[in-house]
Backbone as a chain_set.jsonl record, in Angstrom:
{"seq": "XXXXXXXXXXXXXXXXXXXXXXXXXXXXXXXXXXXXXXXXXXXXXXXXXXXXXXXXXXXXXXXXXXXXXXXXXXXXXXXXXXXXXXXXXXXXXXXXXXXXXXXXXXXXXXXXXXXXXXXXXXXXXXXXXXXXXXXXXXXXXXXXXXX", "coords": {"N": [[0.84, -1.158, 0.0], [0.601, 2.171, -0.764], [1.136, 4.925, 0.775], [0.792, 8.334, 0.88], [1.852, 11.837, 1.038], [1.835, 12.807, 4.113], [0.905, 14.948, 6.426], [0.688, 16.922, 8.914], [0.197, 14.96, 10.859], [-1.794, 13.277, 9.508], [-2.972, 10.875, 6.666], [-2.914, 10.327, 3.487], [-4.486, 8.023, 1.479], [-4.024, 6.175, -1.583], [-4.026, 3.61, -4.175], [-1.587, 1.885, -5.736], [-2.243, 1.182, -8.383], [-3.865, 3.926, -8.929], [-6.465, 3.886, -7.445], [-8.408, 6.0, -5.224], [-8.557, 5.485, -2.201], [-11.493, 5.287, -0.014], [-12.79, 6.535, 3.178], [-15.15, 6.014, 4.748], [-18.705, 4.796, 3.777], [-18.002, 2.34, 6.02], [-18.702, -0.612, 5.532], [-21.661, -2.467, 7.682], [-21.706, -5.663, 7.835], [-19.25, -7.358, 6.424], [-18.958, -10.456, 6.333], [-18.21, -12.785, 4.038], [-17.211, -10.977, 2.324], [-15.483, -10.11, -0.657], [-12.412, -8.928, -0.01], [-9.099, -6.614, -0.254], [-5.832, -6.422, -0.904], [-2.648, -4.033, -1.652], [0.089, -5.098, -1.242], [3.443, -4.616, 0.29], [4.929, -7.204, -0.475], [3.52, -8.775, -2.073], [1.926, -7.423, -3.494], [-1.058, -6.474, -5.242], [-3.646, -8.104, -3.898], [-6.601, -10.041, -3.242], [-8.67, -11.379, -1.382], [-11.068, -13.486, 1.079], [-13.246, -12.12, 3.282], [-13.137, -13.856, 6.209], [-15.742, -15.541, 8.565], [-14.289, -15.975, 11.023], [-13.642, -14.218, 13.907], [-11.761, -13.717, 16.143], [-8.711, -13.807, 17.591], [-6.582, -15.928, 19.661], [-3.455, -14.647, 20.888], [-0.186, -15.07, 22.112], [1.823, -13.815, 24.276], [5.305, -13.394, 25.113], [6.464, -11.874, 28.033], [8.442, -9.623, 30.297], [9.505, -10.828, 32.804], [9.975, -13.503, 31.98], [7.705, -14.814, 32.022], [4.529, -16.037, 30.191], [1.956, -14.141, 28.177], [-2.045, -14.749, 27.583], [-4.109, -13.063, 25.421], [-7.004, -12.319, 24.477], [-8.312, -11.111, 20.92], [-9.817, -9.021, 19.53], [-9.538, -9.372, 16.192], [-9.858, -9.918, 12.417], [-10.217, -12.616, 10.038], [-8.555, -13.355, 6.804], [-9.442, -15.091, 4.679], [-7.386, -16.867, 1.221], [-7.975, -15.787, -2.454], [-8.047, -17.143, -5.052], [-5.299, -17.417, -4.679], [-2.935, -19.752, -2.68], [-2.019, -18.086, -1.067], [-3.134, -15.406, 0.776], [-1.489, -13.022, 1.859], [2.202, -12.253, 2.153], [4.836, -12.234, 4.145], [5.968, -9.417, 5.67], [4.212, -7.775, 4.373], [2.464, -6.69, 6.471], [0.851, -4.003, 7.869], [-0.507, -3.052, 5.4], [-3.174, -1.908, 4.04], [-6.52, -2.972, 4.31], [-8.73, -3.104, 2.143], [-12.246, -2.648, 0.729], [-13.989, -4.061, -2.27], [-14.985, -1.758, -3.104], [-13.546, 0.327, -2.483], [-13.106, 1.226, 0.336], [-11.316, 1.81, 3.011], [-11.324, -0.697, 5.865], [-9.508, -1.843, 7.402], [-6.03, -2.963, 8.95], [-3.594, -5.107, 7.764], [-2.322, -7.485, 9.751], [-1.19, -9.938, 10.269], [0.217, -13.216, 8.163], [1.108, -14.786, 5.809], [3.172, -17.24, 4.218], [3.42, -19.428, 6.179], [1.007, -19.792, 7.109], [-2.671, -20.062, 6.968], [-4.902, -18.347, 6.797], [-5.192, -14.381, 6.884], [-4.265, -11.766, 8.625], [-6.393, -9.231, 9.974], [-6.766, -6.166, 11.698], [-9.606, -4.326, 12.487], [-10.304, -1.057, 11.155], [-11.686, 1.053, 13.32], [-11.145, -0.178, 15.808], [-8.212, 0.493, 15.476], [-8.313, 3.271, 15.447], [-9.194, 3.794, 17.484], [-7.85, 2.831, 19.483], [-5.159, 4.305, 18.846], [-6.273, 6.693, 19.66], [-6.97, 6.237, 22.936], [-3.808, 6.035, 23.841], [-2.644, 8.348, 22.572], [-3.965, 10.537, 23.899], [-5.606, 11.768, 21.487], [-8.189, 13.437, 19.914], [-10.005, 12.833, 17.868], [-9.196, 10.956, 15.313], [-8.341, 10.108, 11.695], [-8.274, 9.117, 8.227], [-7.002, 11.091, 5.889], [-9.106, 11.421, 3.171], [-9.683, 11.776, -0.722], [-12.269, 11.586, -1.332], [-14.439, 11.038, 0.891], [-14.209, 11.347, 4.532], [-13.244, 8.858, 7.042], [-13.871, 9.092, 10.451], [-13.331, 9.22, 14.142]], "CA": [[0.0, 0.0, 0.0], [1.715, 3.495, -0.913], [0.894, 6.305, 1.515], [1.243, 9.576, 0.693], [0.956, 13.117, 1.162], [1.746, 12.816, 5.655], [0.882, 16.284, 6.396], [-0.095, 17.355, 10.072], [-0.574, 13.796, 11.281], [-3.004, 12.58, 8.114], [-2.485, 9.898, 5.811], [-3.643, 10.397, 2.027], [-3.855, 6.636, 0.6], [-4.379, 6.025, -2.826], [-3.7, 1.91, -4.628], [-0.246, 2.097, -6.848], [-3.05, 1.672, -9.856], [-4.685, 5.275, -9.331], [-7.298, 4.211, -6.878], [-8.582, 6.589, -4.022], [-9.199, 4.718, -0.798], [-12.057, 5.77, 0.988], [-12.927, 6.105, 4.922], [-16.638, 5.738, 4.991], [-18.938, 4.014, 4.425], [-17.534, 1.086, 6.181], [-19.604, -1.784, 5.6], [-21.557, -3.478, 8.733], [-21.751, -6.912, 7.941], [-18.315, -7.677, 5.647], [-18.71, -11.836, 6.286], [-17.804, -13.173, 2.699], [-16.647, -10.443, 1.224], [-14.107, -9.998, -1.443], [-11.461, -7.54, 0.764], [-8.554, -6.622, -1.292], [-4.448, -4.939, 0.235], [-1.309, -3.852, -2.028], [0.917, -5.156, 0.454], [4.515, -4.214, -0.053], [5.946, -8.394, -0.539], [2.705, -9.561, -2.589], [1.223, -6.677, -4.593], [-2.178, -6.385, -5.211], [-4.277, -9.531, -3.529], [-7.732, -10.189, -2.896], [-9.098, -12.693, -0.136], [-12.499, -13.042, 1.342], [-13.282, -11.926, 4.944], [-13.943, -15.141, 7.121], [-16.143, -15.45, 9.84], [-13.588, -16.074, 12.803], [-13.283, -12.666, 14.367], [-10.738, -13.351, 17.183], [-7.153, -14.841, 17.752], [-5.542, -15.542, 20.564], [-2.348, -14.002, 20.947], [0.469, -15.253, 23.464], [2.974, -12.881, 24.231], [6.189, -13.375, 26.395], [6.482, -10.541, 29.381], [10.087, -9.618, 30.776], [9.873, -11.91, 33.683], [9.709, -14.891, 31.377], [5.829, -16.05, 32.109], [3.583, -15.937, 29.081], [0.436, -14.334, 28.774], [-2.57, -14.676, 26.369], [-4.718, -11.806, 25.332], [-8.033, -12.491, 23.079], [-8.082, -9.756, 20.836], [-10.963, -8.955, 18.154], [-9.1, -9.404, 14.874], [-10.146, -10.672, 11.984], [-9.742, -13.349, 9.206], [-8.988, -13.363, 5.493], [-8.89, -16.66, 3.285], [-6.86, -16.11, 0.065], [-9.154, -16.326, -3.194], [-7.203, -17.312, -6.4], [-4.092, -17.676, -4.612], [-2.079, -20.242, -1.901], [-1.86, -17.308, 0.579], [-3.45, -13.856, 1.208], [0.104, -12.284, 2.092], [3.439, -12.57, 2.729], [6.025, -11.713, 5.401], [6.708, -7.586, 4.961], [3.071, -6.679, 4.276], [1.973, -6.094, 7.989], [0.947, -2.748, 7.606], [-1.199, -3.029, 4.583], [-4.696, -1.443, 4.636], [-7.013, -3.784, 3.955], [-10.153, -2.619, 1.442], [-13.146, -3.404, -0.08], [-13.968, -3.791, -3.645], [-15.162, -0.303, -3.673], [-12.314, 1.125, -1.929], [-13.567, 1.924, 1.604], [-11.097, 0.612, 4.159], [-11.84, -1.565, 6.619], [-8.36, -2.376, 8.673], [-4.877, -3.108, 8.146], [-3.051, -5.973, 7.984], [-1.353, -7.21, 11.044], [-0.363, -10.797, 10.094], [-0.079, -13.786, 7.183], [2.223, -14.938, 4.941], [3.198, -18.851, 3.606], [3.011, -21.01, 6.735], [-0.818, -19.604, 7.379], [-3.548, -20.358, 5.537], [-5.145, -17.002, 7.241], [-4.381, -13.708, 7.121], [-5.077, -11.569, 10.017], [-6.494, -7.685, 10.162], [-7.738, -5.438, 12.803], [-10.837, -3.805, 12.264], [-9.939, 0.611, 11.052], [-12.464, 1.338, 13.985], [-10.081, -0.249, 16.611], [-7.334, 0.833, 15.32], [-8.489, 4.577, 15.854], [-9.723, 3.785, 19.455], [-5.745, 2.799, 20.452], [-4.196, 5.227, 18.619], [-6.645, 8.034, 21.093], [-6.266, 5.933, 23.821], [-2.729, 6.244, 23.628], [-1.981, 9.484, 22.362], [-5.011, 11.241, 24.113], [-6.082, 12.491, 20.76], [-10.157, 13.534, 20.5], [-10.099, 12.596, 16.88], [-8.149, 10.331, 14.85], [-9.407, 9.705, 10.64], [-7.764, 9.214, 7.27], [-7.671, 11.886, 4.819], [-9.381, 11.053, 2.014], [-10.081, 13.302, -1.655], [-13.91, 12.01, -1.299], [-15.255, 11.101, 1.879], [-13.502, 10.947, 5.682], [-14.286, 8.358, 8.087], [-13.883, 9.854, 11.601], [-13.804, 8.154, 14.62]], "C": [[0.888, 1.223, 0.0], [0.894, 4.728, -0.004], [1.754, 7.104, 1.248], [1.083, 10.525, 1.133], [1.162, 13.295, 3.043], [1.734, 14.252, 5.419], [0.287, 16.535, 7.552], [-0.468, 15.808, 10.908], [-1.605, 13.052, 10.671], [-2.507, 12.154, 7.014], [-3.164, 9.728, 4.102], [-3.4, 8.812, 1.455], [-4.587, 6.765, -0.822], [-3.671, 4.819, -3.495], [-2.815, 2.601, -5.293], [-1.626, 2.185, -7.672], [-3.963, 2.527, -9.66], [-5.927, 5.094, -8.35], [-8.073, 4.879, -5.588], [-8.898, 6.027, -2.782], [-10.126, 5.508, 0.103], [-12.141, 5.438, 2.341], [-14.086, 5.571, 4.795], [-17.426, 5.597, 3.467], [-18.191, 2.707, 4.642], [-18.497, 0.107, 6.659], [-20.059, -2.411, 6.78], [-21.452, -5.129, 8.855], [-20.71, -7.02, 6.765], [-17.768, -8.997, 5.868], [-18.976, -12.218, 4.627], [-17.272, -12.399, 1.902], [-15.771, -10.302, 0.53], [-13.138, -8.52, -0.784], [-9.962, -7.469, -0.128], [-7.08, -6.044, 0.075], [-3.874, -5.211, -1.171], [-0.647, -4.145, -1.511], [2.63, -5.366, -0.331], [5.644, -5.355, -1.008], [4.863, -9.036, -1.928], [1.812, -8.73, -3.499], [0.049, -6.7, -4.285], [-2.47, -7.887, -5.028], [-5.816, -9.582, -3.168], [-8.293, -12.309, -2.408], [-10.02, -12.342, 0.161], [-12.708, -12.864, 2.477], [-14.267, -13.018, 5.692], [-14.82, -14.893, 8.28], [-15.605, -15.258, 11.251], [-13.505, -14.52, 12.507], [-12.544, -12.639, 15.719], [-9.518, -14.204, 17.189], [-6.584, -14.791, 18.988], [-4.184, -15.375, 20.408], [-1.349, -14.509, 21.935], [1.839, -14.476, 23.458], [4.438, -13.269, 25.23], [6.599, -11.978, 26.879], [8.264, -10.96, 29.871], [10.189, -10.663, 31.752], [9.551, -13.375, 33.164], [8.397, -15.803, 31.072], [5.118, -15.023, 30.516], [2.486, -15.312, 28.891], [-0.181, -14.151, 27.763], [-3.53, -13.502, 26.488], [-5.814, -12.195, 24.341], [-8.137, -11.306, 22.557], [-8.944, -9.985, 19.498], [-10.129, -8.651, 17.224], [-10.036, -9.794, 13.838], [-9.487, -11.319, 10.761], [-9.775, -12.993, 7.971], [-8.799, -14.542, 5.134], [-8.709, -15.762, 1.971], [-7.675, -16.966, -1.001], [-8.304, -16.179, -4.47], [-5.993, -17.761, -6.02], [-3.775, -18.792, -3.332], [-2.287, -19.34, -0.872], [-2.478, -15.749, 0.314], [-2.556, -12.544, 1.152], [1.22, -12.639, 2.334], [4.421, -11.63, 4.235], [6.467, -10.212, 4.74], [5.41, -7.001, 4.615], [2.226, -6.428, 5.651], [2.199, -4.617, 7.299], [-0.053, -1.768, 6.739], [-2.424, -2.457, 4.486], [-5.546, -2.251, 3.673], [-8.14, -3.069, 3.057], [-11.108, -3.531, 1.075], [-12.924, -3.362, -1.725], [-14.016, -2.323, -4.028], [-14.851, 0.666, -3.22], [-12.086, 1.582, -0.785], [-12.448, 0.779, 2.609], [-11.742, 0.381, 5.334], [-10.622, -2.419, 8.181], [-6.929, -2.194, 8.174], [-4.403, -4.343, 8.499], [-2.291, -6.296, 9.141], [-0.181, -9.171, 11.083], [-0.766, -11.775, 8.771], [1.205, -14.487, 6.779], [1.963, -16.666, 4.774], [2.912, -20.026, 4.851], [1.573, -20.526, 7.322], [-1.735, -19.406, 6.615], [-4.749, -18.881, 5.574], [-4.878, -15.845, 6.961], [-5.048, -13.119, 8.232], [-5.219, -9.826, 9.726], [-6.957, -6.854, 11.424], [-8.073, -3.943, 11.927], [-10.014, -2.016, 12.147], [-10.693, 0.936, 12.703], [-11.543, 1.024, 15.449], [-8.984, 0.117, 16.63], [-7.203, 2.378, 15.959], [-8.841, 4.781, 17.799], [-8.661, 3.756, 19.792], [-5.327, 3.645, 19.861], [-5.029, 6.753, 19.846], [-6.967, 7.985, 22.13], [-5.138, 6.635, 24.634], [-2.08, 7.723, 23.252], [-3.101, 10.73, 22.903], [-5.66, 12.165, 22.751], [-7.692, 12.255, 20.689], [-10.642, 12.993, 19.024], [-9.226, 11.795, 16.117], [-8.921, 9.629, 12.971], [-8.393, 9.806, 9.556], [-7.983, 10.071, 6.245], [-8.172, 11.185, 3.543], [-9.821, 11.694, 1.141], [-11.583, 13.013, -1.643], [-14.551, 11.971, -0.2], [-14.341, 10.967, 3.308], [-14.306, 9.972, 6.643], [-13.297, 9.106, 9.319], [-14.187, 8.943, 12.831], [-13.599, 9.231, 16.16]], "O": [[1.867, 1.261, 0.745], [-0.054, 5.307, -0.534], [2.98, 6.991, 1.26], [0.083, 10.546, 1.851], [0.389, 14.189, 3.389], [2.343, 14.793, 4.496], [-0.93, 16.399, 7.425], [-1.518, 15.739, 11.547], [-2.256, 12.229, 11.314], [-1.708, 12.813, 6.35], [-3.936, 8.806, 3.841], [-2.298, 8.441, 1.052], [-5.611, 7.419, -1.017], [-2.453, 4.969, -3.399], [-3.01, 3.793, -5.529], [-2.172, 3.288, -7.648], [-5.063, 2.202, -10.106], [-6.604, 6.12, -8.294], [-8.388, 3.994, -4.792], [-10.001, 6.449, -2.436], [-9.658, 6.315, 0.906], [-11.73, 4.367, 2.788], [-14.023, 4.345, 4.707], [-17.037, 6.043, 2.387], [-17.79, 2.033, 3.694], [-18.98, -0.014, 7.785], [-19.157, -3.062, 7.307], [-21.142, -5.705, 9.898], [-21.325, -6.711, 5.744], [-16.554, -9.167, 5.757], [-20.029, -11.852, 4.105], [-16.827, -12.804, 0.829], [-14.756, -10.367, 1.224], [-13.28, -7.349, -1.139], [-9.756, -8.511, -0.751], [-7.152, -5.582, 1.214], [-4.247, -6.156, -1.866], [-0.377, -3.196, -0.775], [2.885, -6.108, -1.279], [6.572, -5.054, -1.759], [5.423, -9.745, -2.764], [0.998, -9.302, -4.223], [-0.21, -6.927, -3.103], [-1.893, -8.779, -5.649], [-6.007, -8.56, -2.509], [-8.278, -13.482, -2.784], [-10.365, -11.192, -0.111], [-12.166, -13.8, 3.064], [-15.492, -13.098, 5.782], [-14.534, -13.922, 8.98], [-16.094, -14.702, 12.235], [-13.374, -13.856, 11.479], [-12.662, -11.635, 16.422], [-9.542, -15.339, 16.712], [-6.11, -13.743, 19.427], [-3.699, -16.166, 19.6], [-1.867, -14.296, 23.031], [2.744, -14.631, 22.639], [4.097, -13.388, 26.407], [7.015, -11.097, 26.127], [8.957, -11.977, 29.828], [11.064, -11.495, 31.512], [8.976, -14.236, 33.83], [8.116, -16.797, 30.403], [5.241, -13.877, 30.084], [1.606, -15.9, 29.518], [0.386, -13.575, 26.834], [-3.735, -12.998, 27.593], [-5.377, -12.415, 23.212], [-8.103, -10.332, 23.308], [-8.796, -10.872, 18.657], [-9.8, -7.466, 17.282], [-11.157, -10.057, 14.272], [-8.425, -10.86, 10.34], [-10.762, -12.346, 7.62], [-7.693, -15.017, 5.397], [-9.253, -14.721, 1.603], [-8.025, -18.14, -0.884], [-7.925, -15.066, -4.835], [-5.415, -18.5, -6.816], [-4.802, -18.693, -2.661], [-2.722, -19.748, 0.205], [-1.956, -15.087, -0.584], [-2.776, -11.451, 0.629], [1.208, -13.713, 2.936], [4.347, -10.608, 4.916], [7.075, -9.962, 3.699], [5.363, -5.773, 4.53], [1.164, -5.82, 5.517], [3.103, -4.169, 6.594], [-0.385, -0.596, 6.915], [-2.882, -2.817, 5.57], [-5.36, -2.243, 2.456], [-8.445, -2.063, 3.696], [-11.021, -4.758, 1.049], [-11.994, -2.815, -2.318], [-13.374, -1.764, -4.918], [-15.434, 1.747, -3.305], [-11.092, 2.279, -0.581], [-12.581, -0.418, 2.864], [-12.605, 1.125, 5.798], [-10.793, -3.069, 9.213], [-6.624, -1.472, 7.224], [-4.771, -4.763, 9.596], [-1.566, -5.408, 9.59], [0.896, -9.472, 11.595], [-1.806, -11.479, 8.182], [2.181, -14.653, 7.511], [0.93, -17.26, 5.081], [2.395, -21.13, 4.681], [1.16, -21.27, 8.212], [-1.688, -18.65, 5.644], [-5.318, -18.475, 4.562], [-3.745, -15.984, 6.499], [-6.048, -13.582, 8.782], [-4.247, -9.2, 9.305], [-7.8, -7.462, 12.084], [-7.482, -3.09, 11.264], [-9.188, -1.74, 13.018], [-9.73, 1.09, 13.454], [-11.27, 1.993, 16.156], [-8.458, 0.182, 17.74], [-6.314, 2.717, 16.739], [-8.726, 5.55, 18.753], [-8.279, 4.686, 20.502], [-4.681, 4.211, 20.744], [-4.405, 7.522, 20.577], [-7.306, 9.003, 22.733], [-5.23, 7.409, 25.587], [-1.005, 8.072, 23.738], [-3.065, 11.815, 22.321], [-6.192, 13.242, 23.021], [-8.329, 11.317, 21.168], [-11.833, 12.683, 19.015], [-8.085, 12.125, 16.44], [-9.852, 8.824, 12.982], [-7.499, 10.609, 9.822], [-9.037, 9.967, 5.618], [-7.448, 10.356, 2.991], [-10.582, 12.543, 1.604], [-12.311, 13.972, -1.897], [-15.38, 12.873, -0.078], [-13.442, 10.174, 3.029], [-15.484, 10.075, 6.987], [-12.184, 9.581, 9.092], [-15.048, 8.065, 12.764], [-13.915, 8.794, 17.266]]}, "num_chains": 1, "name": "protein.A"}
């Protein structure tokens, strides 16, 4: 995915082939759909958004103990291809057909038959969490989503 344009803390995306990525509307029910990324290792890909909507996660903590975290993600299965993504497109912003994202990539590649995204909507909640900001939204040249 090529981001452009950082200016003030706002992210202009637009597909390498000319297409504008919108914020809104973001679809409520996106079980089967054809979701699409550019992702930096695998180019343009399109996979369909699975039903599972969580993964557990197990992290290791400095004092050596483990801990798991359920964390609302969700799934892609890859549609034409072996795999969804590869290793190096974490990062990716996931879309629809008709350009509205929907997340970004956060994992995938050859030994998973998965890929994994979290939801744009969460994404904006931790980033103003985290940075106490009151607003957090992608520029976009037709519509903004806003969160």
């Amino acid at each position: 995915m090529v981001l452009s344009n950082i200016h003030a803390n706002i992210i202009s995306s637009q597909t390498p082939d000319g297409h504008d990525l919108k914020g809104a509307p973001v679809p409520e029910d996106t079980e089967g759909m054809q979701v699409f990324i550019h992702g930096q290792r695998s180019g343009y890909r399109k996979g369909i958004k699975h039903p599972l909507e969580s993964a557990t996660l197990t992290h290791a903590i400095i004092d050596g103990k483990s801990i798991e975290r359920v964390t609302y993600e969700h799934t892609i299965h890859p549609a034409h291809t072996p795999v969804f993504s590869h290793e190096g497109d974490s990062g990716s912003l996931v879309f629809t057909a008709s350009h509205v994202v929907i997340g970004m990539l956060f994992a995938g590649g050859l030994k998973y038959s998965f890929s994994y995204f979290t939801p744009i909507e969460v994404l904006f909640e931790d980033i103003k969490e985290v940075t106490k900001a009151t607003d957090v939204r992608l520029k976009m040249n037709h519509s903004s989503f806003s969160s």
